[in-house]
């Protein structure tokens, strides 16, 4: 991740200057300079070019003509994607692409750097809006879909988000993804908040995905009315087989009226509605299985910890996440590489609903040898009485490793 190199180069350059100003001995200075040169080589090996001066990204224009060109790049990029999705003629698509490339060249001629992905200024975390929620280049999102005690893998995500938030003076947003009432546990939420506090992490904004249920339902109905979502009562195993064979559902081309009738049955929690799910009409022929009409809403007739029996339908994480990220002001989302195949899906929802695009960055999961990170396996040790509890010093949980004597700063240095 280039942003990480920028930060490391900057930090190491500062360290070298400090040693020189303090008139440290030659060996210390040489060791620091060697480390800086190694970082610069690593950067060049990765990018094919020398790092910018002082190890910082080349200056991004903040205003004036550059901003206007970036706005045009964003609009033209959207136009190209729309033409491709509409299967326009090759000449139309080529003309649109040529215009996009000309705008990008214009931007580079003016600024000396390539236009950022998506045609938007690269992350310079500022303050997120008052109602912001999660990871943003101006606010950082963390800890969704975690049920129970945090382990060192979760700590990597938390500390990495905190590192970027502090480095760029942004806001740290913590959100609980409570889209599945069957898996929600208020006690777990309390435990997670305690574990985050143990890591010396303080959030600026705290929210629940369920705070946005009315808006998310509204966006789902917008997709139905646009002919971009349909209700399907196909049995789960049959649906799985159809997706693997890239075979359309018999309900894929139902009318908007038919879909709204079935959707209302889902919202009412009727016997028929419970057999249905709402699916996004993406691309059943895609090589990316995540784009083969994924389910975005399911009917679950059970109470929600915060909303009781108010809802009978609940959004999937993949549908709710991009919507809430955008609505809450998230500018940069850090996700593990296992979500890479879902990124096109994330942006499909954003684009079809006309929402602001957050930047998505991937980082690798933390895997350790000679231990287990599976909650199910760790729970077995606890239930069998083989350990003293979730804070046993032999456990890879946040509580366990801290009780063993590892400091938060040491953990941060290991991860960053």
Short mmCIF file of C-alpha atoms in Angstrom, two decimals:
data_model
loop_
_atom_site.label_atom_id
_atom_site.label_comp_id
_atom_site.label_asym_id
_atom_site.label_seq_id
_atom_site.Cartn_x
_atom_site.Cartn_y
_atom_site.Cartn_z
CA UNK A 1 0.00 0.00 0.00
CA UNK A 2 1.70 3.18 -1.24
CA UNK A 3 0.23 5.30 1.53
CA UNK A 4 2.09 3.15 4.06
CA UNK A 5 5.38 3.72 2.20
CA UNK A 6 4.79 7.47 2.19
CA UNK A 7 4.32 7.43 5.93
CA UNK A 8 7.32 5.20 6.61
CA UNK A 9 9.56 7.24 4.33
CA UNK A 10 8.45 10.46 6.01
CA UNK A 11 8.99 9.04 9.49
CA UNK A 12 12.41 7.65 8.62
CA UNK A 13 13.50 10.87 6.92
CA UNK A 14 12.50 12.77 10.06
CA UNK A 15 14.47 10.30 12.18
CA UNK A 16 17.60 10.86 10.07
CA UNK A 17 17.30 14.64 10.32
CA UNK A 18 16.77 14.45 14.08
CA UNK A 19 19.86 12.29 14.56
CA UNK A 20 21.96 14.71 12.53
CA UNK A 21 20.66 17.76 14.41
CA UNK A 22 21.36 15.99 17.70
CA UNK A 23 24.88 15.19 16.47
CA UNK A 24 24.41 11.48 17.12
CA UNK A 25 27.33 9.16 16.50
CA UNK A 26 28.14 8.12 12.92
CA UNK A 27 27.00 4.52 13.39
CA UNK A 28 23.51 5.57 14.50
CA UNK A 29 23.17 8.01 11.62
CA UNK A 30 24.48 5.46 9.12
CA UNK A 31 22.02 2.82 10.35
CA UNK A 32 19.12 5.28 10.00
CA UNK A 33 20.24 6.38 6.52
CA UNK A 34 20.61 2.74 5.41
CA UNK A 35 17.06 2.06 6.58
CA UNK A 36 15.82 5.11 4.65
CA UNK A 37 17.63 3.99 1.49
CA UNK A 38 16.17 0.50 1.86
CA UNK A 39 12.66 1.98 2.08
CA UNK A 40 13.32 4.09 -1.03
CA UNK A 41 14.53 1.02 -2.93
CA UNK A 42 11.45 -0.90 -1.81
CA UNK A 43 9.27 1.94 -3.11
CA UNK A 44 11.08 2.00 -6.46
CA UNK A 45 10.83 -1.79 -6.82
CA UNK A 46 7.10 -1.52 -6.25
CA UNK A 47 6.32 1.52 -8.42
CA UNK A 48 9.14 1.68 -10.94
CA UNK A 49 9.97 5.27 -9.99
CA UNK A 50 11.84 7.12 -7.28
CA UNK A 51 9.76 8.30 -4.31
CA UNK A 52 8.76 11.98 -4.18
CA UNK A 53 10.99 14.31 -2.19
CA UNK A 54 10.75 13.90 1.59
CA UNK A 55 8.91 10.62 1.08
CA UNK A 56 5.59 12.38 0.58
CA UNK A 57 3.11 12.01 -2.25
CA UNK A 58 3.57 14.65 -4.90
CA UNK A 59 1.48 17.70 -4.22
CA UNK A 60 -2.15 17.39 -5.20
CA UNK A 61 -3.86 20.52 -6.49
CA UNK A 62 -6.45 21.67 -4.02
CA UNK A 63 -8.35 24.15 -6.08
CA UNK A 64 -8.69 25.97 -9.37
CA UNK A 65 -8.46 24.34 -12.78
CA UNK A 66 -7.21 21.03 -11.39
CA UNK A 67 -10.35 20.56 -9.30
CA UNK A 68 -12.52 21.36 -12.31
CA UNK A 69 -10.69 18.80 -14.42
CA UNK A 70 -11.00 16.17 -11.65
CA UNK A 71 -14.74 16.77 -11.60
CA UNK A 72 -14.89 16.27 -15.36
CA UNK A 73 -12.83 13.07 -15.06
CA UNK A 74 -15.31 11.71 -12.50
CA UNK A 75 -18.29 12.52 -14.76
CA UNK A 76 -16.60 11.11 -17.85
CA UNK A 77 -15.61 7.94 -16.01
CA UNK A 78 -19.26 7.45 -15.04
CA UNK A 79 -20.29 8.02 -18.66
CA UNK A 80 -17.85 5.34 -19.87
CA UNK A 81 -19.14 2.82 -17.32
CA UNK A 82 -22.74 3.57 -18.26
CA UNK A 83 -22.02 3.06 -21.98
CA UNK A 84 -20.35 -0.28 -21.26
CA UNK A 85 -23.20 -1.47 -19.01
CA UNK A 86 -25.70 -0.43 -21.72
CA UNK A 87 -23.63 -2.34 -24.31
CA UNK A 88 -23.31 0.73 -26.52
CA UNK A 89 -21.49 0.53 -29.85
CA UNK A 90 -17.71 0.25 -29.89
CA UNK A 91 -17.40 3.65 -31.57
CA UNK A 92 -19.42 5.35 -28.81
CA UNK A 93 -17.40 3.67 -26.08
CA UNK A 94 -14.10 4.47 -27.81
CA UNK A 95 -15.05 8.13 -28.19
CA UNK A 96 -15.96 8.33 -24.49
CA UNK A 97 -12.72 6.59 -23.44
CA UNK A 98 -10.64 8.90 -25.65
CA UNK A 99 -12.27 11.91 -24.01
CA UNK A 100 -11.52 10.46 -20.55
CA UNK A 101 -7.87 9.86 -21.47
CA UNK A 102 -7.59 13.41 -22.84
CA UNK A 103 -8.90 14.80 -19.55
CA UNK A 104 -6.41 12.70 -17.58
CA UNK A 105 -3.57 13.94 -19.78
CA UNK A 106 -4.76 17.51 -19.27
CA UNK A 107 -4.70 16.96 -15.50
CA UNK A 108 -1.17 15.50 -15.60
CA UNK A 109 0.12 18.31 -17.82
CA UNK A 110 -1.24 20.82 -15.30
CA UNK A 111 -0.16 19.12 -12.06
CA UNK A 112 2.72 16.85 -13.00
CA UNK A 113 1.02 13.80 -11.45
CA UNK A 114 -1.52 11.23 -12.61
CA UNK A 115 -5.16 11.82 -11.76
CA UNK A 116 -6.23 9.85 -8.65
CA UNK A 117 -8.39 6.75 -9.13
CA UNK A 118 -12.02 7.66 -9.58
CA UNK A 119 -11.10 11.21 -10.56
CA UNK A 120 -11.12 12.39 -6.96
CA UNK A 121 -8.34 13.89 -4.87
CA UNK A 122 -6.36 11.24 -3.02
CA UNK A 123 -6.91 10.86 0.66
CA UNK A 124 -6.02 13.73 2.78
CA UNK A 125 -8.25 12.84 5.72
CA UNK A 126 -10.14 15.87 6.77
CA UNK A 127 -13.07 16.01 9.10
CA UNK A 128 -16.01 13.79 8.30
CA UNK A 129 -19.55 15.24 8.28
CA UNK A 130 -21.35 15.46 11.59
CA UNK A 131 -23.33 12.33 10.85
CA UNK A 132 -20.30 10.46 9.56
CA UNK A 133 -19.86 6.87 10.31
CA UNK A 134 -17.01 4.79 9.11
CA UNK A 135 -13.68 4.63 7.43
CA UNK A 136 -13.14 7.76 5.60
CA UNK A 137 -10.08 9.42 4.16
CA UNK A 138 -11.39 11.80 6.59
CA UNK A 139 -12.84 9.19 8.88
CA UNK A 140 -11.84 5.58 9.54
CA UNK A 141 -14.27 2.68 9.90
CA UNK A 142 -13.57 -0.36 12.01
CA UNK A 143 -14.91 -3.49 13.62
CA UNK A 144 -17.95 -4.61 11.76
CA UNK A 145 -19.39 -8.11 12.05
CA UNK A 146 -17.33 -9.20 15.05
CA UNK A 147 -19.03 -11.39 17.61
CA UNK A 148 -17.08 -11.81 20.82
CA UNK A 149 -13.63 -11.12 22.18
CA UNK A 150 -11.17 -9.42 19.85
CA UNK A 151 -8.03 -11.30 18.86
CA UNK A 152 -4.74 -10.09 17.43
CA UNK A 153 -6.15 -10.21 13.88
CA UNK A 154 -8.90 -7.76 14.84
CA UNK A 155 -6.27 -5.67 16.62
CA UNK A 156 -4.41 -5.29 13.30
CA UNK A 157 -7.49 -3.81 11.66
CA UNK A 158 -8.16 -1.48 14.59
CA UNK A 159 -4.59 -0.22 14.96
CA UNK A 160 -4.10 0.17 11.20
CA UNK A 161 -7.21 2.35 10.98
CA UNK A 162 -6.07 4.35 13.99
CA UNK A 163 -2.62 4.83 12.42
CA UNK A 164 -4.04 6.39 9.26
CA UNK A 165 -6.59 8.42 11.17
CA UNK A 166 -3.90 9.95 13.39
CA UNK A 167 -1.36 10.38 10.58
CA UNK A 168 -3.81 12.33 8.44
CA UNK A 169 -5.67 14.00 11.31
CA UNK A 170 -8.93 12.40 10.27
CA UNK A 171 -11.78 10.94 12.28
CA UNK A 172 -12.09 7.38 13.53
CA UNK A 173 -15.55 5.94 13.08
CA UNK A 174 -16.59 2.75 14.78
CA UNK A 175 -19.68 0.97 13.53
CA UNK A 176 -21.38 -2.25 14.56
CA UNK A 177 -22.88 -4.16 11.66
CA UNK A 178 -26.13 -5.43 13.19
CA UNK A 179 -27.90 -6.51 10.01
CA UNK A 180 -28.53 -10.08 11.15
CA UNK A 181 -30.80 -10.22 14.24
CA UNK A 182 -29.98 -13.90 14.80
CA UNK A 183 -26.32 -13.07 15.47
CA UNK A 184 -26.67 -9.89 17.50
CA UNK A 185 -25.62 -9.96 21.14
CA UNK A 186 -25.55 -6.81 23.25
CA UNK A 187 -23.06 -8.46 25.60
CA UNK A 188 -20.58 -8.92 22.73
CA UNK A 189 -20.86 -5.26 21.86
CA UNK A 190 -19.89 -4.34 25.42
CA UNK A 191 -16.91 -6.73 25.27
CA UNK A 192 -15.70 -5.29 21.96
CA UNK A 193 -15.85 -1.73 23.25
CA UNK A 194 -13.84 -2.78 26.31
CA UNK A 195 -11.23 -4.50 24.11
CA UNK A 196 -10.91 -1.45 21.87
CA UNK A 197 -10.35 0.68 24.95
CA UNK A 198 -7.57 -1.70 26.04
CA UNK A 199 -5.84 -0.93 22.72
CA UNK A 200 -5.91 2.79 23.58
CA UNK A 201 -8.21 3.51 20.66
CA UNK A 202 -10.81 6.23 20.90
CA UNK A 203 -13.47 6.63 18.24
CA UNK A 204 -14.76 10.01 17.11
CA UNK A 205 -18.06 8.66 15.85
CA UNK A 206 -19.98 5.56 16.88
CA UNK A 207 -22.94 4.07 15.04
CA UNK A 208 -24.96 0.99 14.18
CA UNK A 209 -25.87 -0.07 10.66
CA UNK A 210 -29.45 -0.53 11.88
CA UNK A 211 -29.65 3.24 12.43
CA UNK A 212 -30.00 3.41 8.65
CA UNK A 213 -32.54 0.64 8.07
CA UNK A 214 -35.27 3.02 6.76
CA UNK A 215 -32.85 4.60 4.26
CA UNK A 216 -31.45 1.22 3.17
CA UNK A 217 -34.98 -0.07 2.52
CA UNK A 218 -35.65 3.04 0.49
CA UNK A 219 -32.57 2.37 -1.65
CA UNK A 220 -33.66 -1.26 -2.13
CA UNK A 221 -37.04 -0.08 -3.42
CA UNK A 222 -35.28 2.39 -5.71
CA UNK A 223 -33.44 -0.53 -7.31
CA UNK A 224 -36.71 -2.43 -7.72
CA UNK A 225 -38.38 0.56 -9.39
CA UNK A 226 -35.40 0.96 -11.73
CA UNK A 227 -35.66 -2.69 -12.75
CA UNK A 228 -32.31 -3.40 -11.10
CA UNK A 229 -33.56 -5.76 -8.35
CA UNK A 230 -36.08 -8.57 -8.24
CA UNK A 231 -37.68 -10.85 -5.65
CA UNK A 232 -36.80 -14.52 -6.00
CA UNK A 233 -38.42 -17.50 -4.24
CA UNK A 234 -36.01 -20.07 -5.71
CA UNK A 235 -34.85 -22.62 -3.14
CA UNK A 236 -31.37 -21.76 -1.78
CA UNK A 237 -29.64 -24.88 -3.14
CA UNK A 238 -31.25 -24.44 -6.55
CA UNK A 239 -30.25 -20.77 -6.56
CA UNK A 240 -26.67 -21.70 -5.72
CA UNK A 241 -26.61 -24.17 -8.59
CA UNK A 242 -28.09 -21.62 -11.03
CA UNK A 243 -25.45 -19.07 -10.07
CA UNK A 244 -22.67 -21.61 -10.57
CA UNK A 245 -24.09 -22.48 -14.02
CA UNK A 246 -24.65 -18.77 -14.81
CA UNK A 247 -28.31 -19.53 -15.39
CA UNK A 248 -30.94 -16.80 -15.01
CA UNK A 249 -33.67 -17.22 -12.41
CA UNK A 250 -37.20 -17.60 -13.78
CA UNK A 251 -38.06 -14.47 -11.77
CA UNK A 252 -35.23 -12.32 -13.15
CA UNK A 253 -37.43 -10.53 -15.69
CA UNK A 254 -40.56 -10.12 -13.57
CA UNK A 255 -42.23 -6.72 -13.84
CA UNK A 256 -41.70 -3.95 -11.31
CA UNK A 257 -45.31 -4.43 -10.14
CA UNK A 258 -44.75 -8.15 -9.55
CA UNK A 259 -41.56 -7.49 -7.65
CA UNK A 260 -43.15 -4.80 -5.47
CA UNK A 261 -46.00 -7.16 -4.59
CA UNK A 262 -43.56 -9.88 -3.54
CA UNK A 263 -41.37 -7.32 -1.73
CA UNK A 264 -44.36 -6.18 0.30
CA UNK A 265 -45.00 -9.83 1.22
CA UNK A 266 -41.40 -10.02 2.46
CA UNK A 267 -41.77 -6.84 4.52
CA UNK A 268 -44.98 -8.19 6.05
CA UNK A 269 -43.25 -11.47 6.96
CA UNK A 270 -45.94 -13.63 5.30
CA UNK A 271 -45.41 -17.35 4.82
CA UNK A 272 -44.63 -16.72 1.16
CA UNK A 273 -42.44 -13.71 1.95
CA UNK A 274 -40.27 -15.83 4.24
CA UNK A 275 -39.34 -18.02 1.26
CA UNK A 276 -38.10 -15.05 -0.76
CA UNK A 277 -35.04 -12.87 -1.02
CA UNK A 278 -34.40 -9.67 -2.93
CA UNK A 279 -31.60 -9.97 -5.49
CA UNK A 280 -29.67 -7.27 -7.34
CA UNK A 281 -29.80 -7.65 -11.11
CA UNK A 282 -26.10 -7.43 -11.94
CA UNK A 283 -24.51 -9.84 -14.42
CA UNK A 284 -25.23 -13.56 -14.34
CA UNK A 285 -22.55 -14.17 -16.99
CA UNK A 286 -19.75 -12.49 -15.03
CA UNK A 287 -16.58 -14.43 -14.26
CA UNK A 288 -16.81 -12.83 -10.82
CA UNK A 289 -19.34 -14.92 -8.90
CA UNK A 290 -20.04 -12.00 -6.56
CA UNK A 291 -21.72 -10.18 -9.45
CA UNK A 292 -24.12 -12.99 -10.33
CA UNK A 293 -27.26 -11.40 -8.91
CA UNK A 294 -26.40 -11.54 -5.19
CA UNK A 295 -29.10 -11.48 -2.53
CA UNK A 296 -29.35 -8.06 -0.90
CA UNK A 297 -32.34 -8.57 1.44
CA UNK A 298 -33.71 -11.59 3.25
CA UNK A 299 -36.82 -12.15 5.33
CA UNK A 300 -36.14 -12.96 8.99
CA UNK A 301 -39.14 -13.02 11.28
CA UNK A 302 -37.29 -12.55 14.54
CA UNK A 303 -36.79 -9.56 16.85
CA UNK A 304 -33.84 -7.23 16.55
CA UNK A 305 -32.00 -6.23 19.77
CA UNK A 306 -32.50 -2.52 19.06
CA UNK A 307 -35.68 -2.46 16.98
CA UNK A 308 -37.75 -5.33 18.32
CA UNK A 309 -40.33 -6.59 15.82
CA UNK A 310 -40.36 -3.45 13.69
CA UNK A 311 -38.67 -5.13 10.72
CA UNK A 312 -39.24 -8.46 8.99
CA UNK A 313 -36.60 -7.93 6.31
CA UNK A 314 -32.91 -7.23 6.82
CA UNK A 315 -30.21 -6.15 4.35
CA UNK A 316 -27.10 -8.19 3.72
CA UNK A 317 -23.78 -6.77 4.86
CA UNK A 318 -22.62 -6.40 1.23
CA UNK A 319 -25.63 -4.21 0.39
CA UNK A 320 -25.73 -2.14 3.57
CA UNK A 321 -21.99 -1.46 3.82
CA UNK A 322 -21.46 0.75 0.74
CA UNK A 323 -24.66 2.67 1.41
CA UNK A 324 -23.83 3.43 5.03
CA UNK A 325 -20.19 4.18 4.21
CA UNK A 326 -21.30 6.79 1.70
CA UNK A 327 -24.15 8.25 3.74
CA UNK A 328 -22.08 8.53 6.92
CA UNK A 329 -19.24 10.37 5.20
CA UNK A 330 -16.65 7.62 4.96
CA UNK A 331 -13.95 8.57 2.48
CA UNK A 332 -11.59 5.59 2.84
CA UNK A 333 -12.55 2.02 3.65
CA UNK A 334 -9.88 -0.48 4.69
CA UNK A 335 -10.91 -4.05 3.92
CA UNK A 336 -8.97 -7.32 3.98
CA UNK A 337 -7.99 -8.87 0.66
CA UNK A 338 -10.71 -11.52 1.02
CA UNK A 339 -13.15 -8.76 -0.03
CA UNK A 340 -11.34 -8.00 -3.32
CA UNK A 341 -13.90 -9.90 -5.41
CA UNK A 342 -16.67 -7.94 -3.71
CA UNK A 343 -15.24 -4.51 -4.49
CA UNK A 344 -16.94 -4.34 -7.95
CA UNK A 345 -20.20 -5.22 -6.20
CA UNK A 346 -19.58 -2.46 -3.63
CA UNK A 347 -19.15 0.12 -6.38
CA UNK A 348 -22.08 -1.21 -8.43
CA UNK A 349 -24.42 -0.31 -5.58
CA UNK A 350 -22.77 3.09 -5.15
CA UNK A 351 -23.02 3.94 -8.86
CA UNK A 352 -26.55 2.65 -9.45
CA UNK A 353 -27.85 4.58 -6.45
CA UNK A 354 -25.95 7.74 -7.33
CA UNK A 355 -24.07 7.83 -4.02
CA UNK A 356 -20.69 9.38 -3.24
CA UNK A 357 -17.80 6.95 -3.80
CA UNK A 358 -15.53 6.11 -0.86
CA UNK A 359 -12.02 4.86 -1.64
CA UNK A 360 -11.48 1.17 -0.82
CA UNK A 361 -8.02 -0.07 0.18
CA UNK A 362 -7.05 -3.69 0.81
CA UNK A 363 -4.71 -5.07 3.44
CA UNK A 364 -3.77 -8.66 4.22
CA UNK A 365 -5.25 -10.67 7.04
CA UNK A 366 -2.96 -11.52 9.92
CA UNK A 367 -2.25 -15.23 10.19
CA UNK A 368 -0.16 -16.70 13.02
CA UNK A 369 1.45 -20.12 13.44
CA UNK A 370 1.31 -22.30 16.56
CA UNK A 371 -2.04 -20.85 17.65
CA UNK A 372 -5.64 -20.58 16.46
CA UNK A 373 -7.70 -17.47 15.78
CA UNK A 374 -11.00 -19.25 15.14
CA UNK A 375 -13.58 -18.10 17.68
CA UNK A 376 -15.21 -21.53 17.59
CA UNK A 377 -11.94 -23.29 18.41
CA UNK A 378 -11.00 -20.79 21.11
CA UNK A 379 -14.46 -21.18 22.65
CA UNK A 380 -13.88 -24.94 22.87
CA UNK A 381 -10.82 -24.39 25.09
CA UNK A 382 -12.84 -22.09 27.34
CA UNK A 383 -15.84 -24.44 27.54
CA UNK A 384 -13.64 -27.45 28.27
CA UNK A 385 -11.94 -25.59 31.13
CA UNK A 386 -8.52 -25.99 29.55
CA UNK A 387 -7.79 -22.28 29.96
CA UNK A 388 -8.64 -19.76 32.66
CA UNK A 389 -10.85 -17.76 30.32
CA UNK A 390 -10.75 -15.49 27.29
CA UNK A 391 -7.94 -13.52 28.93
CA UNK A 392 -5.72 -16.58 29.39
CA UNK A 393 -2.15 -15.43 28.60
CA UNK A 394 -1.79 -18.33 26.14
CA UNK A 395 -4.70 -17.01 24.07
CA UNK A 396 -4.21 -14.75 21.00
CA UNK A 397 -7.04 -12.51 22.22
CA UNK A 398 -6.33 -8.86 22.97
CA UNK A 399 -6.92 -9.55 26.64
CA UNK A 400 -4.68 -12.63 26.59
CA UNK A 401 -1.67 -11.05 24.92
CA UNK A 402 -1.84 -7.96 27.11
CA UNK A 403 -2.09 -10.11 30.23
CA UNK A 404 0.93 -12.03 28.99
CA UNK A 405 2.91 -8.80 29.09
CA UNK A 406 2.90 -7.51 25.52
CA UNK A 407 2.39 -3.75 25.45
CA UNK A 408 0.02 -1.98 23.10
CA UNK A 409 2.93 0.00 21.65
CA UNK A 410 4.84 -3.20 20.87
CA UNK A 411 1.74 -4.59 19.16
CA UNK A 412 1.37 -1.39 17.18
CA UNK A 413 4.99 -1.52 16.05
CA UNK A 414 4.58 -5.15 14.99
CA UNK A 415 1.50 -4.35 12.92
CA UNK A 416 2.51 -1.01 11.43
#
